[in-house]
mmCIF file of C-alpha atoms in Angstrom:
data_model
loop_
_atom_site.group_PDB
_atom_site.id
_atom_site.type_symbol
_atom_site.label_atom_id
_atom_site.label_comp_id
_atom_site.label_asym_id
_atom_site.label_seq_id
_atom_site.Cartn_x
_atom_site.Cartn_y
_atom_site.Cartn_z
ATOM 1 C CA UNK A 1 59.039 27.541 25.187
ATOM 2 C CA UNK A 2 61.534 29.230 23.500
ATOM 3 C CA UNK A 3 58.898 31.571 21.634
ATOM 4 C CA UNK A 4 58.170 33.051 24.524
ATOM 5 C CA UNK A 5 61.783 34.638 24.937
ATOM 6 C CA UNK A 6 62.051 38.339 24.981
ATOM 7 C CA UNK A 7 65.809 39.628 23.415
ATOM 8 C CA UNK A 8 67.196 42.145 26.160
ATOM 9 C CA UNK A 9 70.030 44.110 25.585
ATOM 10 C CA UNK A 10 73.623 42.970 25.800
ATOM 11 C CA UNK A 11 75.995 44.469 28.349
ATOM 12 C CA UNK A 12 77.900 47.178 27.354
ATOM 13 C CA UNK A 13 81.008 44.863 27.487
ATOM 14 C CA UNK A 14 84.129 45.046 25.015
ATOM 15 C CA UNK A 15 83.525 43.558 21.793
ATOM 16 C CA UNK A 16 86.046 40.791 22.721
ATOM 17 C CA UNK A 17 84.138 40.187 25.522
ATOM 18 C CA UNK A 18 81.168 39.245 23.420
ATOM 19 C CA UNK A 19 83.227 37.225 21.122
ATOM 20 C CA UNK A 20 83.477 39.798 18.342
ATOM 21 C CA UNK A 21 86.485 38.129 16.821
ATOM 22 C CA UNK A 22 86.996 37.919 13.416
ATOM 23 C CA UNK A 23 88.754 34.862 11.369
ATOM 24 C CA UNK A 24 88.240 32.931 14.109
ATOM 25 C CA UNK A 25 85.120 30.639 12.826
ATOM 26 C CA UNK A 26 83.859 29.986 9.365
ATOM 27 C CA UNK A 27 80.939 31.205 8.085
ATOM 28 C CA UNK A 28 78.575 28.262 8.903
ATOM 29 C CA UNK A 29 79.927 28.393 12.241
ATOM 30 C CA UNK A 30 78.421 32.166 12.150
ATOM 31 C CA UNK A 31 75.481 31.401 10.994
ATOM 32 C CA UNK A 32 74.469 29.008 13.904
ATOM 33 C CA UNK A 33 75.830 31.723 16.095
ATOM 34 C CA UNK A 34 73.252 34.367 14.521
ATOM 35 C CA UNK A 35 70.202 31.687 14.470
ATOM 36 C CA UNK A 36 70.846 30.926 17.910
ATOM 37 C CA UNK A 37 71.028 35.164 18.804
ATOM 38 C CA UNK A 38 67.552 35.567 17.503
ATOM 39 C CA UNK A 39 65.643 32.250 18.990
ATOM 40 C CA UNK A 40 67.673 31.533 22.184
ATOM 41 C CA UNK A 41 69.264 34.744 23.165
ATOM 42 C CA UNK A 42 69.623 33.520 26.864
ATOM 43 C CA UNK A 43 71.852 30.531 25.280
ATOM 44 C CA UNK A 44 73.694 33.089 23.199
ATOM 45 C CA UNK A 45 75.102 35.089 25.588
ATOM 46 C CA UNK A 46 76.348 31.854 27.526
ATOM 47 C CA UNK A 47 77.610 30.842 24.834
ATOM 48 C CA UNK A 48 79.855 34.112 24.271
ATOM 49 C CA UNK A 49 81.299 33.013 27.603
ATOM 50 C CA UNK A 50 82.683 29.710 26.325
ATOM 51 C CA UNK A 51 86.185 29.186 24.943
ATOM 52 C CA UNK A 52 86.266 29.662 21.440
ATOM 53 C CA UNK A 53 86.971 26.326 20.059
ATOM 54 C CA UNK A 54 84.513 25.409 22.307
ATOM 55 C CA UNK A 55 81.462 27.944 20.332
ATOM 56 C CA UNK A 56 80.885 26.259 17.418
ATOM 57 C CA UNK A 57 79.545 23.004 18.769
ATOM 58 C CA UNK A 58 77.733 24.913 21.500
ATOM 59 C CA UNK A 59 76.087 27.346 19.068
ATOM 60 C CA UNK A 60 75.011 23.699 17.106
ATOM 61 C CA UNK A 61 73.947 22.098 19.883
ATOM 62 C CA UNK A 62 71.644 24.541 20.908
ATOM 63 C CA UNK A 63 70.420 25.740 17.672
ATOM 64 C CA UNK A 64 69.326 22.431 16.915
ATOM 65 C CA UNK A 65 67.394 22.830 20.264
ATOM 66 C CA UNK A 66 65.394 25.841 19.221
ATOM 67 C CA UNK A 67 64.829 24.344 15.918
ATOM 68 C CA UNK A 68 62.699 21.684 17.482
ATOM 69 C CA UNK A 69 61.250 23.828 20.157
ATOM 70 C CA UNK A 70 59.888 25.643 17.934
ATOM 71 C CA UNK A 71 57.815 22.864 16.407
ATOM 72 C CA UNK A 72 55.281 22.883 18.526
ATOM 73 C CA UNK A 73 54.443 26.530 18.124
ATOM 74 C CA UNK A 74 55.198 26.547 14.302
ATOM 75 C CA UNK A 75 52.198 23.400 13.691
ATOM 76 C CA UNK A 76 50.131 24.686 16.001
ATOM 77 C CA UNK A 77 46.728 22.107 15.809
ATOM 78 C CA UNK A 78 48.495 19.800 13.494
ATOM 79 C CA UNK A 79 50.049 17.620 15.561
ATOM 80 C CA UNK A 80 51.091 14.888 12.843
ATOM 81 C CA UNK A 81 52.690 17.736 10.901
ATOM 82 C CA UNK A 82 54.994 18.252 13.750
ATOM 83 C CA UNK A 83 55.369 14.518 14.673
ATOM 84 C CA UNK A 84 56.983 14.186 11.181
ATOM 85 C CA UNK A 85 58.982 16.669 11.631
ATOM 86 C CA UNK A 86 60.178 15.422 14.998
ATOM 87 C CA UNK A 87 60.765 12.216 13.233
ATOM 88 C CA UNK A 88 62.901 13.869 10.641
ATOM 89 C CA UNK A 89 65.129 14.925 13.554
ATOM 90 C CA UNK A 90 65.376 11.419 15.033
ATOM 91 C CA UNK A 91 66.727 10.086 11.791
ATOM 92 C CA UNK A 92 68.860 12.570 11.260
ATOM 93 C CA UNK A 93 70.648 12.058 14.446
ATOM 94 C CA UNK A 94 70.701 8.499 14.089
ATOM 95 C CA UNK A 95 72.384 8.558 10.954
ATOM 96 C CA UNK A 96 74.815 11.020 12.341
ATOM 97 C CA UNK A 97 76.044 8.280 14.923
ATOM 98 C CA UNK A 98 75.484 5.310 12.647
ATOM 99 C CA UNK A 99 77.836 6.528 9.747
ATOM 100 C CA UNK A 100 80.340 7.160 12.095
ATOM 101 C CA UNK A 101 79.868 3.878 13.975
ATOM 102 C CA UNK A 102 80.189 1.690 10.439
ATOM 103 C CA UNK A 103 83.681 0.955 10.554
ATOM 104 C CA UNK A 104 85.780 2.558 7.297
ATOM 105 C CA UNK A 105 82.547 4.291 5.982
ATOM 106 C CA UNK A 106 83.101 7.732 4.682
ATOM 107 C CA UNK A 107 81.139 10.011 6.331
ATOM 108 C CA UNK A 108 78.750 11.906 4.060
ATOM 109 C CA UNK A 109 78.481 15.452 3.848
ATOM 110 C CA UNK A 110 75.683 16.561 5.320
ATOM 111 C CA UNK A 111 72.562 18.444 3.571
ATOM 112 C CA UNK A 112 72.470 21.525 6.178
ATOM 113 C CA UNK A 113 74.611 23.762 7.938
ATOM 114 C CA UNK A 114 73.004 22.955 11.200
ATOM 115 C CA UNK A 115 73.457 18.943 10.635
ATOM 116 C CA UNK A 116 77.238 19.731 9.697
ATOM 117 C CA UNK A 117 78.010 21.721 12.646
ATOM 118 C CA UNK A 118 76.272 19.327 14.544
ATOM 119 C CA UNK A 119 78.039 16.014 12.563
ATOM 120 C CA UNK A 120 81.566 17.959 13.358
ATOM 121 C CA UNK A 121 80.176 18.748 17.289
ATOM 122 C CA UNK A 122 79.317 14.758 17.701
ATOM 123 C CA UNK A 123 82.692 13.881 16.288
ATOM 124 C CA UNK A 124 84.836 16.558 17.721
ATOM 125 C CA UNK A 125 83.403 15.939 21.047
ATOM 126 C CA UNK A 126 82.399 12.119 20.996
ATOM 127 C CA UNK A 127 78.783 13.344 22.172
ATOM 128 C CA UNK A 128 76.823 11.401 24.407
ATOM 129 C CA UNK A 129 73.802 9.947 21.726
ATOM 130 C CA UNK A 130 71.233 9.437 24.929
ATOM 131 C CA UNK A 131 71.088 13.030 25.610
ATOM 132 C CA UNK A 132 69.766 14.318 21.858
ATOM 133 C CA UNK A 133 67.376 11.366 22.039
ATOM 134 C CA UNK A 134 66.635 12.460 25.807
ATOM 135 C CA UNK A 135 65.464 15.950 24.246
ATOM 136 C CA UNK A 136 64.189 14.873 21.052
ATOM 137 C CA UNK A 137 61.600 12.610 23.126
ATOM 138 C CA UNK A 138 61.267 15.426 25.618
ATOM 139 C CA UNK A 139 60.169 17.520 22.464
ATOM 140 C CA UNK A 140 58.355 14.490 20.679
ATOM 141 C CA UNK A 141 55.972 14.090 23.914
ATOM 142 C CA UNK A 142 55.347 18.116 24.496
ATOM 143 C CA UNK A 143 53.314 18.044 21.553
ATOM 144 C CA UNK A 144 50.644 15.773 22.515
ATOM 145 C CA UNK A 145 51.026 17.882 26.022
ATOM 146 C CA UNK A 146 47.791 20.020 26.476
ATOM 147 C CA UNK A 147 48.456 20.889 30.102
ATOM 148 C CA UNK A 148 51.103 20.088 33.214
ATOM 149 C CA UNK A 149 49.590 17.628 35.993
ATOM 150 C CA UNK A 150 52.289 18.100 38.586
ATOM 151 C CA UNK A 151 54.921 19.672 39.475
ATOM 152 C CA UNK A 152 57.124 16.500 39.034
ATOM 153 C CA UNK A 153 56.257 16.421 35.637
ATOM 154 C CA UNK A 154 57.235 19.633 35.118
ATOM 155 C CA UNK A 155 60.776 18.730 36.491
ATOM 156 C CA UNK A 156 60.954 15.648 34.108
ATOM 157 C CA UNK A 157 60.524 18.157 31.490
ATOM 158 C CA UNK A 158 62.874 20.440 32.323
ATOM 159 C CA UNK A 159 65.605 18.136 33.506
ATOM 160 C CA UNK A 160 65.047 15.525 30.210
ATOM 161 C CA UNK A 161 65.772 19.344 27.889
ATOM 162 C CA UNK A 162 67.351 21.942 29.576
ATOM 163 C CA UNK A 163 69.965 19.357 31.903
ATOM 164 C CA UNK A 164 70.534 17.369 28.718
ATOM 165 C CA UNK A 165 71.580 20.410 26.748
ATOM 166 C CA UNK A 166 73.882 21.156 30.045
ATOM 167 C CA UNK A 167 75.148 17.236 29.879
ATOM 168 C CA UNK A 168 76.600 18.543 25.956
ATOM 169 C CA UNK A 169 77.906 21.268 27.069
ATOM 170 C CA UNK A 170 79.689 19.851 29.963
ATOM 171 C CA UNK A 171 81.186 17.245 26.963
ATOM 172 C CA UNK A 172 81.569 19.923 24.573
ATOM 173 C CA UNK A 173 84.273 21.496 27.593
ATOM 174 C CA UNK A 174 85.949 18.063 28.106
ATOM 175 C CA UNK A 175 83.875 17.781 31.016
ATOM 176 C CA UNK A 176 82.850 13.811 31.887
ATOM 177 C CA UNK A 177 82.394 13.739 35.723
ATOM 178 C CA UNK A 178 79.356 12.642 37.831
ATOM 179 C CA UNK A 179 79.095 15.026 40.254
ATOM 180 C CA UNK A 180 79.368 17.853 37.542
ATOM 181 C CA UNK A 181 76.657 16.022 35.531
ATOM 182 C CA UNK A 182 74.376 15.748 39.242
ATOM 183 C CA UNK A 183 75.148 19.578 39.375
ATOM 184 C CA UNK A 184 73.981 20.625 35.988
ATOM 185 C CA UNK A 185 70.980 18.001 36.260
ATOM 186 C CA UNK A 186 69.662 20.440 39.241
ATOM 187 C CA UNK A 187 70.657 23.611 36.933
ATOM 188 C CA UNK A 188 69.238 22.214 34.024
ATOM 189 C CA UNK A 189 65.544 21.998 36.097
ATOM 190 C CA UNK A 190 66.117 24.849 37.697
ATOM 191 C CA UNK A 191 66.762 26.505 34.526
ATOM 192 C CA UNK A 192 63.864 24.669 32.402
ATOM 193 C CA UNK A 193 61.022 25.681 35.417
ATOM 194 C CA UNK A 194 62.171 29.805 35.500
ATOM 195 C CA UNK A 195 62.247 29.422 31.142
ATOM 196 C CA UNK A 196 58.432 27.898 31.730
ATOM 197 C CA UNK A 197 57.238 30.682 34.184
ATOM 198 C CA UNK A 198 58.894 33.529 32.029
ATOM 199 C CA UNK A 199 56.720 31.813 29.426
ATOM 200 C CA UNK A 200 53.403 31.705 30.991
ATOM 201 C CA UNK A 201 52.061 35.014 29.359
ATOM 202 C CA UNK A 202 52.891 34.312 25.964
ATOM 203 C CA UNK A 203 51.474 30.059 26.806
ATOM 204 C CA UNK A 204 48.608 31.568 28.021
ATOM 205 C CA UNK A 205 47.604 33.917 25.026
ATOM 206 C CA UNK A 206 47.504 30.232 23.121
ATOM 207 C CA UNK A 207 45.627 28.707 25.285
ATOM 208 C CA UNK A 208 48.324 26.526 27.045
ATOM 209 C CA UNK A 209 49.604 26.497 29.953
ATOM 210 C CA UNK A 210 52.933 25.211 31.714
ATOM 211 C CA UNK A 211 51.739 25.841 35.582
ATOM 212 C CA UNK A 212 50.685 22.075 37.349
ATOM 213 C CA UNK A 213 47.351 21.760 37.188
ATOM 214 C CA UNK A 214 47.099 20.219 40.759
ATOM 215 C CA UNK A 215 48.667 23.565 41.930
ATOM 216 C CA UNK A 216 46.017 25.403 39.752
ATOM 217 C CA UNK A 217 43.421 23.269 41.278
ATOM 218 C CA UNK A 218 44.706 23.696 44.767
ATOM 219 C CA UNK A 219 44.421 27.476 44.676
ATOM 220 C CA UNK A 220 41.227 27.769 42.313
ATOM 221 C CA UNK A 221 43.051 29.190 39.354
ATOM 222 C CA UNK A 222 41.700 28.510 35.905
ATOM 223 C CA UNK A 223 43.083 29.227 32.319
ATOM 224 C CA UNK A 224 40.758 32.154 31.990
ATOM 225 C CA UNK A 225 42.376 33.824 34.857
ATOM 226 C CA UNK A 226 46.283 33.596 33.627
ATOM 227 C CA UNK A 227 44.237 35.420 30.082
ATOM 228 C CA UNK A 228 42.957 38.215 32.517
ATOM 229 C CA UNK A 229 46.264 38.773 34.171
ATOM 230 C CA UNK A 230 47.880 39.064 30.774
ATOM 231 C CA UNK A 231 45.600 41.385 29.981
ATOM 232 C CA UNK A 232 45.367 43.583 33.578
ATOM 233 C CA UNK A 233 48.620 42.300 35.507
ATOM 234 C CA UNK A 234 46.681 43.898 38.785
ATOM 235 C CA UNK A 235 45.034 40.722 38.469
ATOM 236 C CA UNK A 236 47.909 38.535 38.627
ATOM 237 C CA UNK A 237 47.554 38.350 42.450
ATOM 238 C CA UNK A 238 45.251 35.550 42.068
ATOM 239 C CA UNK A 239 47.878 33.247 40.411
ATOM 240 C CA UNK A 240 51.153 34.306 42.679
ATOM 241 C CA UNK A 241 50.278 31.388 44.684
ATOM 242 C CA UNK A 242 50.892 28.776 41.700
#
């Protein structure tokens, strides 16, 4: 999904703007910043747009969500490969909450720089534990995903990764309120879906594809014709309707 993600220029916006201010984060907190630049550049440039205590968990947050987007792409075939992987992540998180659950237990230091930013995001922010293990299933279940039968599936997806990342930030800002959560549930999808369709071209060139398949059906569109309209975009007429 996130593969699939073309950098486009910044805006020509004072460095200030773009959160060019030095001394204000440590270097770890940098280095999430850069990792999420490069993989998520969408996220990065929301994130410059956050208050800057607010960045570092952010930048954790969704660097951890590229990290495991990027699974599925990274193992291609090998699906157990990335299931261990996936699993890896699970425990990770669950010892992040358990430690810090076990009443006078030292919290450990952690092995990485993206499990410390994240270990100082859960505990800064008192992180909701349901939404990473919303997106880590999310994740867990797109790799067994060969294509899309509805659209309502597709919305599950989006709103179970890209509204649960939303649901963080909203916490990260000091944000608990249910009809800000209902409001970045209908981003989040809104968000996931035009992330998908941005993505088609690059899905498509790997033989996958993120459009419903009862839409495909409907309209007579196979995954032979999304390779011939990445290939001659005249012939892209044929899937506008999807």
């Amino acid at each position: 999904m996130l593969s699939s993600l073309r950098r486009r220029p910044a805006a020509l916006l004072p460095r200030r703007a773009l959160g060019v201010v030095r001394g204000k984060h440590s270097k770890e907190d940098l280095e999430l910043r850069e990792a999420v630049r490069k993989l998520d550049y969408d996220g990065y440039l929301c994130g410059l747009l956050l208050p800057l205590k607010t960045r570092p968990s952010f930048f954790a947050i969704r660097a951890l969500n590229a990290e495991i987007a990027t699974i599925k792409d990274s193992v291609h075939s090998n699906q157990i490969t990335g299931k261990i992987r996936m699993q890896w992540w699970r425990e990770r998180i669950y010892n992040l909450y358990e430690v810090s659950a076990s009443i006078g237990a030292d919290r450990p230091e952690q092995s990485t720089t993206l499990l410390r930013g994240l270990d100082k995001a859960i505990h800064e922010h008192d992180l909701t534990r349901r939404w990473f293990e919303r997106l880590l299933d999310a994740r867990d279940q797109d790799l067994d995903r060969e294509d899309v039968q509805s659209l309502h599936e597709l919305e599950v997806y989006a709103e179970q990764t890209a509204s649960s990342l939303l649901y963080l930030t909203l916490e990260c800002l000091g944000v608990r309120d249910d009809t800000a959560d209902r409001v970045a549930g209908h981003a989040g999808v809104a968000i996931g879906l035009a992330t998908l369709l941005r993505g088609t071209a690059y899905h498509s060139s790997r033989r996958q594809s993120y459009l419903p398949e009862d839409l495909m059906n409907k309209h007579g569109v196979t995954i032979e014709d999304l390779l011939a309209a990445v290939e001659d975009p005249k012939l892209g007429e044929k899937i506008a309707p999807v």
